[in-house]
Tab-separated table of C-alpha atoms in Angstrom:
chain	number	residue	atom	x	y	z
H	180	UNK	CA	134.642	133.120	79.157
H	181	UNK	CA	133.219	131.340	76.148
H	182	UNK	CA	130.019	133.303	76.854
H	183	UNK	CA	130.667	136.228	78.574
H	184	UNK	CA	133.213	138.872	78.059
H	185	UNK	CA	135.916	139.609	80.195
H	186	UNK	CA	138.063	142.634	80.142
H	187	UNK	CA	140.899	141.085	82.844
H	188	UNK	CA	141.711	137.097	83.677
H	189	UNK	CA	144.445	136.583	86.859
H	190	UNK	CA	145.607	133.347	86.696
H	191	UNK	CA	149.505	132.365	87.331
H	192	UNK	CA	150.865	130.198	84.227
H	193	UNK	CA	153.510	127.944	85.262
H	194	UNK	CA	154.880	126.946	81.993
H	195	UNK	CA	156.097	130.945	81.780
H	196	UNK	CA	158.529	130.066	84.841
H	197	UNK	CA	160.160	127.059	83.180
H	198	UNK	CA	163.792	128.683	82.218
H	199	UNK	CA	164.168	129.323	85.859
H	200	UNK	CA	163.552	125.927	87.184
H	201	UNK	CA	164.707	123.858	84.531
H	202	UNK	CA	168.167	122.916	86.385
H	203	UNK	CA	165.727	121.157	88.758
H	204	UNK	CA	164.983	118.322	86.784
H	205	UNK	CA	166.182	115.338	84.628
H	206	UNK	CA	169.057	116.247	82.174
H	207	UNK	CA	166.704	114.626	79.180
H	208	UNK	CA	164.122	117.936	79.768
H	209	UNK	CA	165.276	120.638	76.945
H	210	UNK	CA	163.011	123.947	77.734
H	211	UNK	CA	160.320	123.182	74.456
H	212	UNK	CA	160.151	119.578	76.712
H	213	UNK	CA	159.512	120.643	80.345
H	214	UNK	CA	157.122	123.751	78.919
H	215	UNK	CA	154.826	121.050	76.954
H	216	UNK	CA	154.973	118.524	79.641
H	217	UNK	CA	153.623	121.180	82.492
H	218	UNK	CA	151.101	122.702	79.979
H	219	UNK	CA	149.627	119.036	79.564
H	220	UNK	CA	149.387	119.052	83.321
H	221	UNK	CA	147.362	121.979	83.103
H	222	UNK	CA	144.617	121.702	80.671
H	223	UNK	CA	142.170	123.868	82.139
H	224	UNK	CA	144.935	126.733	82.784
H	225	UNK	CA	145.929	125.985	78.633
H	226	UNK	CA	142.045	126.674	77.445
H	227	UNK	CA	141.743	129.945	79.473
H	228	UNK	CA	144.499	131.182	78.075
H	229	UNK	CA	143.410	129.859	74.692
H	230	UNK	CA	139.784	131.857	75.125
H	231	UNK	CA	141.491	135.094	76.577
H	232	UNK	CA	144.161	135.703	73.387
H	233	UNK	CA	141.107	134.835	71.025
H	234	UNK	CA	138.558	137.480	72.899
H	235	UNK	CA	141.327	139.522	73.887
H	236	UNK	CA	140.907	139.382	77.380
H	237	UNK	CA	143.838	140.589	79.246
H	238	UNK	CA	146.368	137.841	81.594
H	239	UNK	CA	147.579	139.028	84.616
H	240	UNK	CA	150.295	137.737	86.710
H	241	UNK	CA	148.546	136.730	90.493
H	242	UNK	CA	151.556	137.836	93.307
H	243	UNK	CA	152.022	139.630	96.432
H	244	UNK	CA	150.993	143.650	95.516
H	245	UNK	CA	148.522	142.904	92.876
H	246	UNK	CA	145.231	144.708	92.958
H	247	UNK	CA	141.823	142.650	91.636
H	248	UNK	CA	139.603	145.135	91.776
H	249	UNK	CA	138.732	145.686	96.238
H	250	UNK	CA	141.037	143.073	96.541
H	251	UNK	CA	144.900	143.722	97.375
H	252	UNK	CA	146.763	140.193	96.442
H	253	UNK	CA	148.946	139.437	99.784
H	254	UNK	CA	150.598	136.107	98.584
H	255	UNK	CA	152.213	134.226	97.270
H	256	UNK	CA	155.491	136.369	95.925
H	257	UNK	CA	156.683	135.967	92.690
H	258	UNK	CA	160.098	134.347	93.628
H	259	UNK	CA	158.189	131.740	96.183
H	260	UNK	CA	156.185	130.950	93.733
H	261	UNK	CA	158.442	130.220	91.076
H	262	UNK	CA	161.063	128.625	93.643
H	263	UNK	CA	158.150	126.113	95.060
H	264	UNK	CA	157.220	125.043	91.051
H	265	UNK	CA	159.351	121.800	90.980
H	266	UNK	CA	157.198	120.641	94.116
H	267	UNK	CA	154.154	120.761	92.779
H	268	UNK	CA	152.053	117.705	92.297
H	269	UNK	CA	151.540	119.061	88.435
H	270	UNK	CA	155.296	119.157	87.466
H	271	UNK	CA	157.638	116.651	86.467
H	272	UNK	CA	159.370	114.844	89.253
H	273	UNK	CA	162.627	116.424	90.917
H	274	UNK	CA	165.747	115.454	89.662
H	275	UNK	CA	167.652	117.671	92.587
H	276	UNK	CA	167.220	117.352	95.871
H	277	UNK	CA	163.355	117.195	96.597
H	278	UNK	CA	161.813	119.608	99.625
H	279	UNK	CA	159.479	116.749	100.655
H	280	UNK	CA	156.158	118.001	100.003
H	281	UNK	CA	154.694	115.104	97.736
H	282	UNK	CA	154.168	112.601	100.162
H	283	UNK	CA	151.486	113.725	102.501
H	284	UNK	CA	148.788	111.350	101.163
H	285	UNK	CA	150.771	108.753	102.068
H	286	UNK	CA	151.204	110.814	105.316
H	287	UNK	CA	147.744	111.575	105.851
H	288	UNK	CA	145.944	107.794	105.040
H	289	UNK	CA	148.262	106.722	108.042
H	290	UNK	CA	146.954	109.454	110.144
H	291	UNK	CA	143.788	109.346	109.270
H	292	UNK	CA	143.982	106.413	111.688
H	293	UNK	CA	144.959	107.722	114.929
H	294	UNK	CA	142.988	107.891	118.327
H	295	UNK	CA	140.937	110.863	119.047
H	296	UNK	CA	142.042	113.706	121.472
H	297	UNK	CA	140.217	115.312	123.818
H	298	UNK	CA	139.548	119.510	124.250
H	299	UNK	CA	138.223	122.072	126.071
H	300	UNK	CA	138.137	125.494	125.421
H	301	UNK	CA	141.282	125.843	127.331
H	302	UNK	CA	143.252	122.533	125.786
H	303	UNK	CA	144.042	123.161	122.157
H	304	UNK	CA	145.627	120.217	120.212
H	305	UNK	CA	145.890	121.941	116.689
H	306	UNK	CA	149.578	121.017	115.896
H	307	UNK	CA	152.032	123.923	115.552
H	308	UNK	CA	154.424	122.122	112.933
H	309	UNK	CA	152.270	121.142	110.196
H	310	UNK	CA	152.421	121.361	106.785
H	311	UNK	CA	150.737	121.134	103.719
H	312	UNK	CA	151.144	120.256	99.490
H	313	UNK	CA	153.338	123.232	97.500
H	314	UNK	CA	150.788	123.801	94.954
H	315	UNK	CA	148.576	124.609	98.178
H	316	UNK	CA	150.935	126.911	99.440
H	317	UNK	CA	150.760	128.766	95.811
H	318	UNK	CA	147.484	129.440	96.306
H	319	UNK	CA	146.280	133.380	96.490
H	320	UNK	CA	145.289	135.215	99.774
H	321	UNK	CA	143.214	138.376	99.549
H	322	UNK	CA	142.092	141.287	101.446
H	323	UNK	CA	139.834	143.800	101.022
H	324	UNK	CA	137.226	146.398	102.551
H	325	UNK	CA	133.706	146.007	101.603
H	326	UNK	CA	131.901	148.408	103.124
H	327	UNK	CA	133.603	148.788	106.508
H	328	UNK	CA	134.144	144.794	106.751
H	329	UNK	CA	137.668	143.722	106.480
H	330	UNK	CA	137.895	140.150	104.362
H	331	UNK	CA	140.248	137.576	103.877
H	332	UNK	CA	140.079	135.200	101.023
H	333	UNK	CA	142.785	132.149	101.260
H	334	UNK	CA	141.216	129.370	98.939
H	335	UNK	CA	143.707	126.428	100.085
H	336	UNK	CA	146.678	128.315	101.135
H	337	UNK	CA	148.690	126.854	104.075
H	338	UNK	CA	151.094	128.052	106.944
H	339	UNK	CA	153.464	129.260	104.746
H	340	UNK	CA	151.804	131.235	102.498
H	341	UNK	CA	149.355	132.780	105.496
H	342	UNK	CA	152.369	133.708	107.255
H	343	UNK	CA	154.131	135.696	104.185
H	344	UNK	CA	150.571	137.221	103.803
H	345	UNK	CA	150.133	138.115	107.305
H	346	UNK	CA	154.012	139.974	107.067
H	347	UNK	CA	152.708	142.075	104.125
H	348	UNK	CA	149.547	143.093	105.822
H	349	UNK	CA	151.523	144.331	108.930
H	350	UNK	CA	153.556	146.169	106.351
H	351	UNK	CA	150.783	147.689	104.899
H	352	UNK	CA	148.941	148.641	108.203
H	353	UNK	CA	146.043	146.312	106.987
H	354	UNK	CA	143.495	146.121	110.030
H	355	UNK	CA	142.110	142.249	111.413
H	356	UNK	CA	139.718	140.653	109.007
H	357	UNK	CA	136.455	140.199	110.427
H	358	UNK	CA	134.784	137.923	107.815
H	359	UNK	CA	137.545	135.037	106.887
H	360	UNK	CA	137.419	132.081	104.213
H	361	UNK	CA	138.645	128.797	106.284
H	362	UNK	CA	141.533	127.873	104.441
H	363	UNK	CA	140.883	124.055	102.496
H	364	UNK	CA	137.588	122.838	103.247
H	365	UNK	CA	139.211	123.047	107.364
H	366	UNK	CA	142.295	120.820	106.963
H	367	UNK	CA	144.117	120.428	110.531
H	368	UNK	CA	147.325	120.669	107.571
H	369	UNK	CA	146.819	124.405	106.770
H	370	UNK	CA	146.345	126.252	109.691
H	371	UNK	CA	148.138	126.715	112.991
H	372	UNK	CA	148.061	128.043	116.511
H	373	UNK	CA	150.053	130.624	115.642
H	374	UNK	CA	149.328	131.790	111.980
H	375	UNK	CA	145.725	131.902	113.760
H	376	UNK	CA	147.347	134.432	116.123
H	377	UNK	CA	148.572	136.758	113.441
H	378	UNK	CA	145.697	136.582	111.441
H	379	UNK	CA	142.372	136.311	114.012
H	380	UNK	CA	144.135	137.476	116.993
H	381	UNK	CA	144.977	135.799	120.326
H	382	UNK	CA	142.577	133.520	122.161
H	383	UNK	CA	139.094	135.579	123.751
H	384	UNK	CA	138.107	134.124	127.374
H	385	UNK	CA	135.246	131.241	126.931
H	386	UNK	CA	131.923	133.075	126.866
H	387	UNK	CA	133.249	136.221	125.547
H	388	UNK	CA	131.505	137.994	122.207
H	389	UNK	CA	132.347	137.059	118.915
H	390	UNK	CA	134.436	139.092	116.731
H	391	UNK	CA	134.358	137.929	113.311
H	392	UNK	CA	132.709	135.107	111.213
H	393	UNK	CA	134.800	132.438	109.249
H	394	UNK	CA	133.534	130.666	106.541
H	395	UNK	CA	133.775	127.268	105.246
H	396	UNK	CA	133.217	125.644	101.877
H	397	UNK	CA	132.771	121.955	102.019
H	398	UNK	CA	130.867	119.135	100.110
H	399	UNK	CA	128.086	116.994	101.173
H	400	UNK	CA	129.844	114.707	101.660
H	401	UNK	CA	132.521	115.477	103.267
H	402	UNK	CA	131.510	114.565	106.480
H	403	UNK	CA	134.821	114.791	108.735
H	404	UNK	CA	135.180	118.266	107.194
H	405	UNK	CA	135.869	121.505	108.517
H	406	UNK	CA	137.981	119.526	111.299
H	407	UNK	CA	136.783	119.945	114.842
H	408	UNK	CA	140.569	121.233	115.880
H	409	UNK	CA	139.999	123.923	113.475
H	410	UNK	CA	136.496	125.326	113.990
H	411	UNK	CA	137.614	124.820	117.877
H	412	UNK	CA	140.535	126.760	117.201
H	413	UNK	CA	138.610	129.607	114.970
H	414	UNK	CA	136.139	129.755	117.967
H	415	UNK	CA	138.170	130.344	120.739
H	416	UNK	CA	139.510	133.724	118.906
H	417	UNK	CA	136.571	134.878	118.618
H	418	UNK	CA	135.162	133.382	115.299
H	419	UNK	CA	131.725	131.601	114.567
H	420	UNK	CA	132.075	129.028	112.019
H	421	UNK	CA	129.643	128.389	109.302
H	422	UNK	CA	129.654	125.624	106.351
H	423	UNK	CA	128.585	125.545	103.564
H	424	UNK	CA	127.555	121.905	102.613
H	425	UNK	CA	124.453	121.498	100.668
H	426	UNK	CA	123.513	124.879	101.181
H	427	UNK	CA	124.646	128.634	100.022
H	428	UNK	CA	125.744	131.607	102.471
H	429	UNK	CA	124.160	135.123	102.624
H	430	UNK	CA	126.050	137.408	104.391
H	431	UNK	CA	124.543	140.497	104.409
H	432	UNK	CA	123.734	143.146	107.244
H	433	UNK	CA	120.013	143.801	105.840
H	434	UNK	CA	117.480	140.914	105.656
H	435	UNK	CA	119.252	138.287	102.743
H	436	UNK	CA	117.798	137.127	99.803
H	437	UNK	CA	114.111	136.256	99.784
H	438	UNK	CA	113.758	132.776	101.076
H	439	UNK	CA	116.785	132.559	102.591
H	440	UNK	CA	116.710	131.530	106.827
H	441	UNK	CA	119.399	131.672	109.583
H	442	UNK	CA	122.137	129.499	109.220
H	443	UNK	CA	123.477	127.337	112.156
H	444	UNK	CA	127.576	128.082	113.394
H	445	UNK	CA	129.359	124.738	114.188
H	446	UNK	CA	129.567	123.561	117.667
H	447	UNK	CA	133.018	123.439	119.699
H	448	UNK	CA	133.597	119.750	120.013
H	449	UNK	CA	135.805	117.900	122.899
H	450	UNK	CA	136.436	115.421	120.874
H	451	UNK	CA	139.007	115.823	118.023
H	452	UNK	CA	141.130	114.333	115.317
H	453	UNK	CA	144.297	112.834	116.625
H	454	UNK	CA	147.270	113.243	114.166
C-alpha cells in the first residue's frame, strides 16, 4: 500500500468489536483501555489502516456474504467472530469463564511425542474431535469460479469455521471445489473426517481417478508438514496433494510459465502421526 494504490482493503479490525466483549474481561479494562491494549497487539492491522485513511483506500468488514471481487466470503459470521474475540491469542486474558482454546501448544509439544500409527487406504486415523486456536477459526474461507474451476481458499481456518462455511455453500447451491487450499500448512488440528466429507466429498475406491487438486503452502523447513494423515485423507477423496516448499505453483490448463516443469503430488504414507 505504501507504493501502490488500492481502491478496496478487507481486513477485520478487532479493536471496532471491543464494546461488545468488554464484560469479558478484568473490571480494571475501561473501553479507551481494552481498545489500545488490542490495537498494540495488532501492529501490522494498526499501519494498514493508518496507510488506507491517508490514501483513501476504502476498509471493508471480512464476514460470511461478502463479495472480493470472484470471491464470495463464506466465513466466519460477524457474531462468531466477534463472540470468539476474547479467545484469541492477541487479546487480553479472560476474566469470565474461558472456552479453552489457548492451551494447545502446551497440548501439541506433548503430542508431538506420541508413537506413530499405521494406514492404508482403507484405515484412516485423522481424529474426528479435534480442534484448533480461535484466532484460526477467524480466519476467511472463499469460493469462487475461475473459469469453470470451482476454488476454495481457507488460509488457517479450522473445523469450525469449515463447517459454518460448508452450511452457507449448501445454502447457496455452491457446487464441490475442485482446486482447494489445505487449510494451515496441513495441521492434523484443522481438518476432519467429516468436514472433509462436506467439503471434498466421500471417500473414492483406491485406484479410482482424481477429482480435484489441493494445495499446500509450507516452508522449507518445515519438514513434518503437510501431515501424512492429512494428504492421506485429501487423497482418498479424490485429491492430489501438492506443496509448495522451496518452490512456486502454476496451475494453469495451457503450458505454465516459461521455465516452469511438472511438479510432484505427495505420496500416501502408512505411516502417520500418532496424536
Amino acid at each position: 500500500m505504501e507504493h501502490f494504490r488500492v481502491d478496496n482493503l478487507w481486513m477485520n479490525r478487532p479493536w471496532l468489536y471491543a464494546d461488545q466483549i468488554l464484560h469479558h474481561f478484568h473490571g480494571n479494562f475501561t473501553l479507551q483501555g481494552l481498545i489500545d491494549d488490542i490495537k498494540e497487539r495488532h501492529p501490522y492491522l494498526v499501519e494498514l489502516e493508518r496507510l488506507a485513511i491517508r490514501k483513501g483506500t476504502v476498509i471493508h468488514e471480512v464476514f460470511q456474504g461478502a463479495q472480493i471481487g470472484a470471491f464470495s466470503v463464506l466465513a466466519p459470521t460477524r457474531n462468531r467472530y466477534i463472540t470468539s474475540l476474547p479467545d484469541f491469542e492477541k487479546t487480553p486474558d479472560r476474566h469470565t469463564e474461558a472456552a479453552g482454546l489457548r492451551n494447545f501448544p502446551l497440548f501439541r509439544a506433548i503430542a508431538a511425542g506420541a508413537k506413530r500409527l499405521l494406514e492404508n487406504w482403507d484405515i484412516e486415523t485423522l481424529a474426528e474431535n479435534t480442534e484448533t486456536s480461535a484466532s484460526n477459526e477467524s480466519c476467511v474461507v472463499q469460493y469462487a469460479v475461475l473459469g469453470s474451476k470451482p476454488v476454495l481458499l481457507t488460509a488457517d481456518v479450522g473445523p469450525i469455521g469449515l463447517t459454518e462455511a460448508a452450511n452457507y455453500a449448501a445454502q447457496l447451491g455452491l457446487n464441490r471445489p475442485r482446486l482447494v487450499q489445505v487449510p494451515h500448512h496441513g495441521s492434523r488440528h484443522n481438518v476432519t473426517p467429516s468436514v472433509l466429507n462436506r467439503w471434498l466429498g466421500d471417500k473414492q475406491p483406491q485406484g479410482a481417478a482424481a477429482v480435484g487438486t489441493a494445495f499446500c503452502s509450507v516452508g522449507s523447513n518445515a519438514h513434518d508438514y503437510p501431515r501424512a494423515q492429512v494428504t492421506n485423507a485429501f487423497m482418498r477423496r479424490g485429491f492430489k496433494v501438492y506443496s509448495t516448499r522451496t518452490i512456486w505453483i502454476s496451475h494453469a490448463a495451457g503450458g505454465g510459465h516459461p521455465g516452469g516443469v511438472p511438479i510432484v503430488a505427495e505420496e500416501f504414507a502408512h505411516e502417520v502421526e500418532g496424536l
